[in-house]
Amino acid sequence: MRIGEIAALAGVTSRAVRHYHQLGLLPEPERRPNGYRAYGLRHAVELARIRRLTELGLGLAEVKDVLADDAGRELVEVLEELDGDLARQEAAVRERRARLAELLDRARAGELPPEGPVSPELGRIFAAFGPSDSPMAAKDRQHLALFDSMIGNGDGDGGTDGRRGELLAALRPLADDPEFVRRVEGMYRRLDELADAPADDPRIAPLGAELAAAMPAELLRLMSEGDAEQAVRGDFGEAFLGDFAPAQAEVVRRMIAALTERARRADGG
Amino acid sequence: MRIGEIAALAGVTSRAVRHYHQLGLLPEPERRPNGYRAYGLRHAVELARIRRLTELGLGLAEVKDVLADDAGRELVEVLEELDGDLARQEAAVRERRARLAELLDRARAGELPPEGPVSPELGRIFAAFGPSDSPMAAKDRQHLALFDSMIGNGDGDGGTDGRRGELLAALRPLADDPEFVRRVEGMYRRLDELADAPADDPRIAPLGAELAAAMPAELLRLMSEGDAEQAVRGDFGEAFLGDFAPAQAEVVRRMIAALTERARRADGG
DNA sequence: CTTGACCTTGCCGCAGCGTCAAGGTTTCTA
DNA sequence: TAGAAACCTTGACGCTGCGGCAAGGTCAAG
């Protein structure tokens, strides 16, 4: 048999067969006078065996090991390890599909926020909050999405939902309160109006105070806790303020100052 | 922020971030005077978004496409295609795990044939047949395993078990018949004895006749039908006979001749 | 001043082949 | 009997998503 024939027999390509030769999985057969490889039944048997193993999901190196030592010992070990791998893979794929399904649901309903796929709960909160034609609201959503990703990284794998859960618990009641939502929308609009204002605009002070009043203490606590603390307090904080126009940044600075002050007083007295 | 900081924030490595830059997924930020990349919040937001997408299983090229066109149109398409992919993957992994589990069961029971993992049913037939200390029986098992693989390749994906089913249906009753199994074992031994005999050994003719008598017509029919036909009739046939010692090959040749004759007679009358 | 932890660019490596390239052989067909 | 089609040969690059190393430069702390 020539290489194409044995390959077709085993259901692989000629290239794959040559690859197995290169890796030493399959011995090189004799050559015909013209240089063609001349395969016999033995090779077909071996090739079929290789293919059965690879179809199970073994890597070629593992196949080689298994073929190498005649005892079935090694095979069992390899198979057990492989099963563990596959179990993990299956779980991962299933989780991805679950998230995908949820995303697709929302996407088809036209509810996809331009921030891309965030966690479902956050998505609902996004939907409730802010008119999408406010640049400030859009930016805020981006920041929230980022923060959501960050705390998603922080915790381990299992456990309950931890810090992300707290975040959502803090946000959800606000999103469900129409009165609060209206207030926030008004503030977004007023922040938008400060986009081109100088840093000493008179509208800054009252807006900062109002923001501080509206902002739940829980949020600030979450942002200055845990793994993200150093990030938020360090260069990240600067980056955060740098993302706003001067007047807007000033508002945020005042809000933070007011909140910090409030927390200090609550702590001290 | 420097690259390590933003990377830690998003839960990726610096290397990955640079990779995203190279691929154009993430815009290169300004540089500090010392050449370090200086990231701002915008980059963190984008990076987090990239990571959310890759975590879903999108390839970097697809992520780029999704980020490119602002409309959510493309995203939906990509996600749908991805879901299809994942569904296929999941099914494939599940099937592999099922076969693995079956294999591991048999392996732990010490019933693994040295031919490697064959289809479960064939494995049971192997277990029933032939003492493993007979070289000829071993070779025969190899051939059967090869044939099993071949017909496994031939048919499509779905459907009923097709030709493999027929093969097993033909073999199973034989394996379940202790009388038949005893006969086959005797023949294996006699074939073994011919390993070093010349091609005109007097034991050849009777053994060939007996093999032909024992061989079910169904098997021959299966081997000369369907996709494998050309292979079996062509070079594969030579390879098959070439795998035996001369006297043994002679026995097989006679058996085939007798079976062909029998089939011709049954067909004609 | 040294040490250690960062950063820079650039390049090789991984799995399992697919896919040219640039030839040579055999076989079918006109 | 020529030419095309369909095989074969070796060699080499390409793909994915980075990891890891080399050979430096930079910066803050002890």
XYZ file of C-alpha atoms (C1' of nucleotides) in Angstrom:
598
model
C 0.000 0.000 0.000
C 1.077 3.561 -0.612
C 0.693 6.269 1.968
C -2.557 7.624 0.587
C -4.173 4.216 0.721
C -3.234 3.404 4.272
C -4.254 6.896 5.307
C -7.683 6.528 3.733
C -8.025 3.159 5.394
C -7.421 4.637 8.801
C -9.416 7.757 8.080
C -6.561 10.231 8.354
C -4.587 12.273 5.834
C -1.258 11.354 4.321
C 0.178 14.357 6.059
C -0.899 13.008 9.399
C 0.758 9.687 8.684
C 4.016 11.401 7.800
C 3.681 13.439 10.944
C 3.394 10.278 12.995
C 6.535 9.025 11.313
C 8.385 12.178 12.231
C 7.346 11.889 15.831
C 8.321 8.253 15.937
C 4.804 7.088 16.643
C 4.666 4.892 13.609
C 7.808 3.186 12.234
C 8.894 4.152 8.753
C 8.124 1.296 6.387
C 10.366 -0.026 3.641
C 10.594 1.997 0.478
C 9.783 0.921 -3.035
C 12.521 1.432 -5.620
C 10.925 4.724 -6.568
C 11.141 6.033 -3.053
C 7.478 5.606 -2.152
C 6.736 4.232 1.259
C 5.435 0.673 1.090
C 3.030 -0.163 3.883
C 1.908 -3.559 5.024
C -0.937 -4.706 7.181
C 1.106 -4.309 10.336
C 1.318 -0.624 9.711
C -2.389 -0.356 9.140
C -2.974 -2.107 12.441
C -0.654 0.242 14.262
C -2.055 3.298 12.574
C -5.590 2.319 13.462
C -4.513 1.898 17.036
C -2.906 5.306 17.069
C -6.031 6.817 15.679
C -8.243 5.166 18.263
C -6.072 6.653 20.960
C -5.976 10.137 19.485
C -9.715 10.051 18.983
C -10.069 9.554 22.690
C -8.303 12.850 23.080
C -4.802 11.723 23.955
C -1.962 13.903 22.809
C 0.527 12.376 20.425
C 3.205 12.329 23.097
C 0.931 10.377 25.402
C 0.059 8.018 22.598
C 3.745 7.413 22.166
C 4.179 6.641 25.832
C 1.271 4.265 25.801
C 2.563 2.488 22.745
C 6.041 2.373 24.217
C 5.553 0.313 27.347
C 3.761 -2.888 26.575
C 2.174 -3.238 29.967
C -1.237 -1.682 30.284
C -0.114 0.134 33.423
C 0.698 3.391 31.804
C -2.452 3.386 29.742
C -4.642 3.382 32.802
C -2.800 6.302 34.331
C -2.974 8.305 31.156
C -6.635 7.584 30.728
C -7.423 8.611 34.259
C -5.592 11.872 33.899
C -7.261 12.459 30.581
C -10.644 11.915 32.108
C -9.897 14.530 34.699
C -8.903 16.949 31.967
C -12.023 16.255 30.005
C -14.196 16.684 33.067
C -12.711 20.104 33.623
C -13.135 20.957 29.977
C -16.716 19.866 29.979
C -17.514 21.947 33.012
C -15.814 24.967 31.495
C -17.659 24.621 28.225
C -20.947 24.194 29.998
C -20.421 27.320 32.018
C -19.487 29.293 28.960
C -22.557 28.069 27.182
C -24.774 29.044 30.065
C -23.393 32.563 30.023
C -23.655 32.643 26.281
C -27.282 31.608 26.350
C -28.074 34.350 28.798
C -26.225 36.870 26.686
C -27.948 35.768 23.535
C -31.299 36.146 25.186
C -30.558 39.714 26.072
C -28.894 40.405 22.754
C -31.886 39.238 20.783
C -34.101 41.376 22.953
C -31.929 44.299 21.898
C -30.799 44.864 25.455
C -27.110 44.519 24.927
C -25.207 47.319 26.587
C -22.342 48.572 24.456
C -20.021 47.748 27.311
C -20.176 44.216 26.075
C -21.083 41.198 28.073
C -21.085 41.949 31.755
C -22.438 39.717 34.465
C -26.185 39.247 34.046
C -27.192 41.023 37.223
C -25.122 44.023 36.361
C -26.716 43.971 32.962
C -30.137 44.329 34.514
C -28.923 47.197 36.621
C -27.519 48.869 33.537
C -30.853 48.488 31.847
C -32.630 50.156 34.726
C -30.235 53.052 35.072
C -29.486 56.056 33.029
C -30.601 57.053 29.576
C -28.114 55.764 27.093
C -27.832 59.163 25.427
C -25.944 60.591 28.372
C -22.177 60.398 27.848
C -21.643 60.520 31.573
C -23.982 57.657 32.160
C -22.165 55.662 29.513
C -18.846 56.356 31.179
C -20.259 55.393 34.522
C -21.473 52.114 33.137
C -18.015 51.454 31.783
C -16.499 52.081 35.161
C -18.978 49.835 36.843
C -18.339 47.110 34.309
C -14.628 47.414 34.943
C -15.117 47.266 38.673
C -17.331 44.254 38.259
C -14.610 42.504 36.287
C -12.014 43.435 38.891
C -13.835 41.954 41.812
C -14.625 38.971 39.650
C -10.900 38.383 39.362
C -10.159 38.902 42.994
C -11.940 36.051 44.641
C -11.182 32.399 44.193
C -13.280 30.048 42.152
C -15.898 28.545 44.423
C -17.501 30.025 47.464
C -20.533 32.249 47.412
C -20.567 35.308 45.244
C -18.565 37.308 47.784
C -17.698 40.882 46.975
C -19.529 40.876 43.696
C -22.598 39.824 45.615
C -22.165 42.731 47.992
C -21.771 45.141 45.126
C -24.937 43.962 43.517
C -26.775 43.921 46.789
C -25.817 47.553 47.210
C -26.854 48.534 43.720
C -30.031 46.593 43.183
C -32.340 48.406 45.584
C -31.210 51.700 44.097
C -32.000 50.521 40.608
C -35.405 49.373 41.757
C -36.251 52.738 43.242
C -37.732 54.936 40.475
C -37.315 58.041 42.564
C -33.616 57.360 42.986
C -33.195 56.578 39.325
C -34.741 59.897 38.420
C -32.370 61.701 40.742
C -29.381 59.966 39.220
C -30.491 60.793 35.730
C -30.708 64.420 36.656
C -27.199 64.335 38.045
C -25.866 62.652 34.916
C -27.341 65.449 32.849
C -25.840 68.095 35.066
C -22.460 66.363 34.869
C -22.737 66.288 31.117
C -23.259 69.989 31.132
C -19.939 70.415 32.879
C -18.033 68.693 30.089
C -16.537 71.910 28.784
C -16.749 74.000 31.923
C -13.693 75.374 33.723
C -12.543 73.855 36.987
C -13.999 76.705 39.013
C -17.519 76.570 37.641
C -20.003 77.471 40.371
C -22.150 74.437 39.609
C -19.425 72.123 40.839
C -19.823 72.441 44.572
C -23.563 71.770 44.871
C -23.388 68.854 42.434
C -20.538 67.295 44.370
C -22.536 67.559 47.578
C -25.593 66.056 45.994
C -23.602 63.187 44.553
C -22.127 62.462 47.942
C -25.566 62.465 49.444
C -26.861 60.051 46.871
C -23.900 57.683 46.841
C -24.391 54.762 49.182
C -21.604 54.337 51.670
C -21.486 50.673 50.780
C -20.025 51.417 47.391
C -17.173 53.444 48.722
C -16.404 50.783 51.290
C -16.277 48.119 48.627
C -13.966 50.123 46.448
C -11.441 50.684 49.195
C -11.381 47.123 50.441
C -9.758 43.892 49.579
C -7.431 43.184 46.724
C -8.439 46.219 44.766
C -7.531 48.575 47.565
C -3.990 49.230 46.575
C -4.989 49.621 42.973
C -7.718 52.114 43.752
C -5.660 54.145 46.162
C -2.585 54.152 43.965
C -2.102 55.004 40.339
C -5.534 53.733 39.587
C -7.096 56.576 41.494
C -5.245 59.104 39.387
C -6.216 57.280 36.250
C -9.778 57.382 37.428
C -9.885 61.136 37.845
C -7.909 61.621 34.679
C -10.703 60.042 32.747
C -12.995 63.013 33.370
C -13.080 66.539 32.077
C -11.589 69.013 34.570
C -14.843 70.296 35.987
C -16.273 66.794 36.180
C -13.150 65.515 37.878
C -13.527 68.306 40.380
C -17.058 67.183 41.154
C -15.875 63.645 41.715
C -13.044 64.830 43.918
C -15.484 66.753 46.097
C -17.803 63.825 46.290
C -15.002 61.566 47.437
C -13.841 64.103 49.962
C -17.326 64.465 51.372
C -17.801 60.727 51.563
C -14.461 60.206 53.255
C -15.284 62.869 55.735
C -18.670 61.302 56.397
C -17.049 57.902 56.914
C -14.460 59.368 59.269
C -17.138 61.018 61.366
C -19.236 57.881 61.452
C -16.173 55.932 62.496
C -15.000 58.357 65.128
C -18.338 59.153 66.735
C -0.523 52.840 35.447
C 2.250 50.642 34.125
C 1.604 47.510 32.182
C 1.911 45.158 35.134
C -0.655 47.102 37.087
C -3.270 47.214 34.416
C -2.657 43.563 33.672
C -3.166 42.603 37.304
C -6.295 44.708 37.375
C -7.796 42.844 34.479
C -6.495 39.513 35.638
C -4.174 38.842 32.719
C -0.398 38.856 32.287
C 1.679 41.698 30.950
C 2.606 39.459 28.097
C -1.038 39.091 27.138
C -1.517 42.849 27.156
C 1.434 43.327 24.851
C 0.032 40.603 22.671
C -3.260 42.482 22.403
C -1.317 45.557 21.398
C 0.459 43.642 18.662
C -2.801 42.327 17.295
C -4.336 45.765 17.392
C -6.993 44.742 19.893
C -5.959 47.332 22.383
C -4.493 50.674 21.303
C -0.961 51.413 22.361
C -1.024 54.038 25.103
C 1.275 56.995 25.418
C 4.754 56.388 26.699
C 6.418 57.839 29.724
C 9.762 59.532 29.136
C 11.510 56.333 30.086
C 9.691 54.336 27.449
C 7.223 52.615 29.766
C 3.660 52.381 28.535
C 1.389 54.692 30.509
C -2.143 53.378 30.812
C -5.246 55.266 31.780
C -8.669 54.191 32.867
C -9.903 53.976 29.295
C -7.403 51.240 28.621
C -8.451 49.352 31.685
C -12.043 49.541 30.559
C -11.173 48.261 27.120
C -8.927 45.560 28.458
C -11.623 44.333 30.795
C -14.012 44.186 27.904
C -11.564 42.193 25.843
C -11.100 39.797 28.659
C -14.826 39.301 29.123
C -15.089 38.406 25.472
C -12.152 36.041 25.435
C -13.443 34.360 28.561
C -16.575 33.539 26.669
C -14.395 31.635 24.286
C -14.105 34.081 21.403
C -10.897 34.052 19.445
C -8.849 37.226 19.436
C -9.682 37.850 15.791
C -13.376 37.653 16.574
C -12.922 39.934 19.529
C -11.314 42.396 17.194
C -14.229 42.219 14.802
C -16.704 42.708 17.599
C -14.829 45.682 18.960
C -14.475 47.114 15.482
C -18.043 47.670 14.472
C -19.941 49.588 17.072
C -23.313 48.108 16.268
C -24.208 45.042 18.234
C -25.102 43.259 15.006
C -21.849 41.443 14.591
C -21.695 40.453 18.206
C -24.887 38.494 17.961
C -23.715 36.617 14.914
C -20.404 35.777 16.486
C -22.039 34.639 19.662
C -24.456 32.423 17.828
C -21.727 30.806 15.841
C -19.685 30.385 18.979
C -22.565 28.693 20.708
C -22.803 26.241 17.854
C -19.108 25.506 18.196
C -19.357 25.023 21.901
C -22.348 22.752 21.510
C -20.363 20.557 19.169
C -17.409 20.617 21.514
C -19.522 19.685 24.446
C -21.063 16.777 22.607
C -17.650 15.594 21.477
C -16.203 15.796 24.947
C -19.156 13.982 26.410
C -18.842 11.178 23.926
C -15.152 10.854 24.594
C -15.798 10.724 28.293
C -18.392 8.020 27.858
C -15.975 5.888 25.904
C -13.254 6.663 28.399
C -15.405 5.594 31.306
C -16.166 2.323 29.627
C -12.521 1.785 28.865
C -11.453 2.577 32.378
C -13.947 0.093 33.725
C -12.497 -2.644 31.634
C -8.948 -1.519 32.252
C -9.339 -1.625 36.000
C -10.842 -5.076 35.701
C -7.635 -6.062 33.899
C -9.536 -6.831 30.750
C -7.746 -4.492 28.437
C -6.809 -6.185 25.194
C -3.347 -5.242 24.024
C -4.896 -4.044 20.799
C -5.798 -0.929 22.662
C -9.203 0.585 22.981
C -11.607 -0.922 20.515
C -15.331 -0.475 20.494
C -16.863 -1.925 23.662
C -18.799 -4.659 21.937
C -15.767 -5.826 20.065
C -13.919 -5.807 23.344
C -16.403 -8.249 24.793
C -16.024 -10.473 21.780
C -12.268 -10.391 22.166
C -12.639 -11.390 25.756
C -14.760 -14.371 24.797
C -12.526 -15.555 21.996
C -9.174 -17.144 21.806
C -6.556 -17.734 24.456
C -4.226 -14.804 24.531
C -1.180 -17.069 24.340
C -1.903 -17.928 20.736
C 0.024 -15.699 18.331
C -2.492 -16.395 15.626
C -5.382 -15.387 17.839
C -3.568 -12.197 18.701
C -3.036 -11.405 15.045
C -6.640 -12.159 14.310
C -7.744 -9.782 17.017
C -5.541 -7.111 15.512
C -7.130 -7.631 12.146
C -10.589 -7.495 13.577
C -9.755 -4.327 15.439
C -8.475 -2.789 12.228
C -11.567 -3.812 10.361
C -13.707 -2.415 13.111
C -11.926 0.911 12.804
C -12.299 0.867 9.046
C -16.025 0.412 9.015
C -16.230 2.973 11.776
C -14.687 5.457 9.373
C -16.793 4.573 6.423
C -20.247 5.623 7.515
C -21.351 9.125 8.321
C -21.897 10.423 11.812
C -25.484 9.797 12.749
C -27.744 7.011 11.688
C -27.924 3.619 13.268
C -24.808 1.589 13.779
C -24.855 0.381 10.162
C -22.117 -1.910 8.993
C -20.443 -2.080 12.350
C -23.735 -3.261 13.735
C -23.898 -5.996 11.142
C -20.384 -7.068 11.908
C -21.112 -7.374 15.584
C -24.406 -9.068 14.921
C -22.521 -11.638 12.910
C -19.848 -12.158 15.533
C -21.778 -12.097 18.750
C -23.704 -15.359 18.435
C -20.472 -17.103 17.593
C -18.758 -15.736 20.641
C -21.676 -16.831 22.761
C -21.500 -20.396 21.497
C -18.990 -22.305 23.631
C -18.841 -25.122 21.141
C -17.892 -22.729 18.371
C -15.330 -20.996 20.525
C -13.678 -24.349 21.230
C -13.504 -25.100 17.517
C -11.937 -21.749 16.789
C -9.353 -22.213 19.488
C -8.382 -25.523 17.984
C -7.951 -23.914 14.624
C -5.844 -21.127 16.037
C -3.533 -23.702 17.546
C -3.252 -25.583 14.307
C -2.506 -22.355 12.468
C 0.186 -21.581 14.992
C 1.773 -24.917 14.261
C 2.078 -23.930 10.634
C 4.163 -20.866 11.447
C 7.399 -22.449 10.194
C 5.949 -24.993 7.787
C 6.571 -24.928 4.030
C 3.871 -23.833 1.645
C 3.079 -27.411 0.641
C 2.519 -28.809 4.085
C -0.191 -31.469 3.960
C -2.001 -29.956 6.926
C -2.892 -26.904 4.878
C -5.747 -28.245 2.789
C -7.913 -29.711 5.551
C -7.411 -26.695 7.770
C -8.416 -24.350 4.970
C -11.569 -26.355 4.390
C -12.426 -26.363 8.046
C -11.880 -22.616 8.344
C -14.157 -22.054 5.390
C -16.779 -24.205 6.996
C -16.595 -22.309 10.237
C -16.436 -18.815 8.764
C -19.854 -17.227 8.571
C -20.737 -15.993 5.097
C -21.826 -12.722 6.614
C -18.266 -11.783 7.423
C -17.011 -12.261 3.925
C -19.913 -10.292 2.557
C -19.178 -7.433 4.878
C -15.528 -7.387 3.896
C -16.253 -7.182 0.195
C -18.927 -4.517 0.444
C -19.145 -0.814 0.742
C -16.301 1.625 0.950
C -13.784 -0.944 2.000
C -14.339 -3.068 -1.045
C -11.720 -1.545 -3.230
C -9.245 -1.548 -0.436
C -9.786 -5.182 0.404
C -9.675 -6.335 -3.199
C -6.697 -4.214 -4.096
C -3.349 -3.797 -2.466
C -4.894 -4.310 0.882
C -5.603 -7.934 0.006
C -1.953 -8.499 -0.760
C -0.913 -6.784 2.398
C -3.313 -8.988 4.277
C -1.847 -12.204 2.978
C 1.653 -10.857 3.296
C 1.113 -10.574 7.026
C 1.108 -14.339 7.446
C 3.768 -16.985 7.245
C 3.731 -18.806 3.865
C 1.865 -21.895 5.016
C -0.602 -19.831 6.986
C -1.167 -17.539 4.040
C -1.868 -20.605 1.945
C -4.528 -21.702 4.412
C -6.168 -18.308 4.265
C -6.039 -18.298 0.481
C -7.791 -21.650 0.370
C -10.374 -20.531 2.823
C -11.160 -17.463 0.741
C -11.322 -19.535 -2.429
C -13.728 -21.984 -0.839
C -15.899 -19.200 0.520
C -15.993 -17.407 -2.816
C -16.948 -20.606 -4.537
C -19.660 -21.229 -1.977
C -21.029 -17.716 -2.453
C -20.972 -18.093 -6.224
C -22.901 -21.334 -6.011
C -25.432 -19.898 -3.611
C -25.824 -16.926 -5.889
C -26.184 -18.942 -9.086
C -28.532 -21.652 -7.790
C 26.078 51.271 45.513
C 23.783 47.297 45.151
C 19.763 44.597 44.928
C 15.336 43.440 43.309
C 11.344 44.395 40.926
C 9.839 46.441 37.321
C 9.969 47.707 32.165
C 11.616 47.377 26.888
C 12.031 44.724 22.179
C 12.609 40.408 19.829
C 12.407 35.778 18.989
C 11.640 30.662 19.694
C 8.279 27.130 21.260
C 3.815 24.497 21.979
C -0.059 20.759 19.136
C -1.459 18.733 15.181
C -1.377 18.906 11.419
C -2.958 22.119 6.631
C -0.963 23.943 2.856
C 1.998 25.524 -0.440
C 6.505 24.696 -3.260
C 9.111 22.308 -6.506
C 10.027 18.496 -8.046
C 9.550 12.910 -9.626
C 6.439 8.586 -10.893
C 2.707 6.209 -12.492
C -1.472 5.731 -14.865
C -5.289 7.013 -17.561
C -6.850 9.067 -21.716
C -7.098 11.157 -26.361
C 2.551 8.271 -27.858
C 2.033 12.533 -25.675
C -0.056 14.997 -22.179
C -2.890 15.527 -18.261
C -4.383 13.776 -13.760
C -3.302 11.834 -9.697
C -0.193 10.018 -7.006
C 4.401 10.347 -4.334
C 8.896 12.850 -2.190
C 11.252 16.416 1.172
C 11.160 20.947 3.262
C 9.271 24.752 5.107
C 5.873 28.134 6.878
C 1.239 29.009 9.099
C -2.268 28.768 12.641
C -3.766 30.172 18.396
C -2.719 32.523 22.469
C 0.229 33.487 24.630
C 4.859 31.461 27.916
C 9.493 32.038 28.483
C 14.028 33.498 27.611
C 17.642 36.889 26.300
C 19.851 41.138 26.904
C 19.356 44.989 28.295
C 17.227 49.883 30.690
C 14.835 52.177 34.927
C 13.493 52.988 39.398
C 12.852 52.772 44.617
C 14.653 50.916 48.802
C 18.215 49.418 51.915
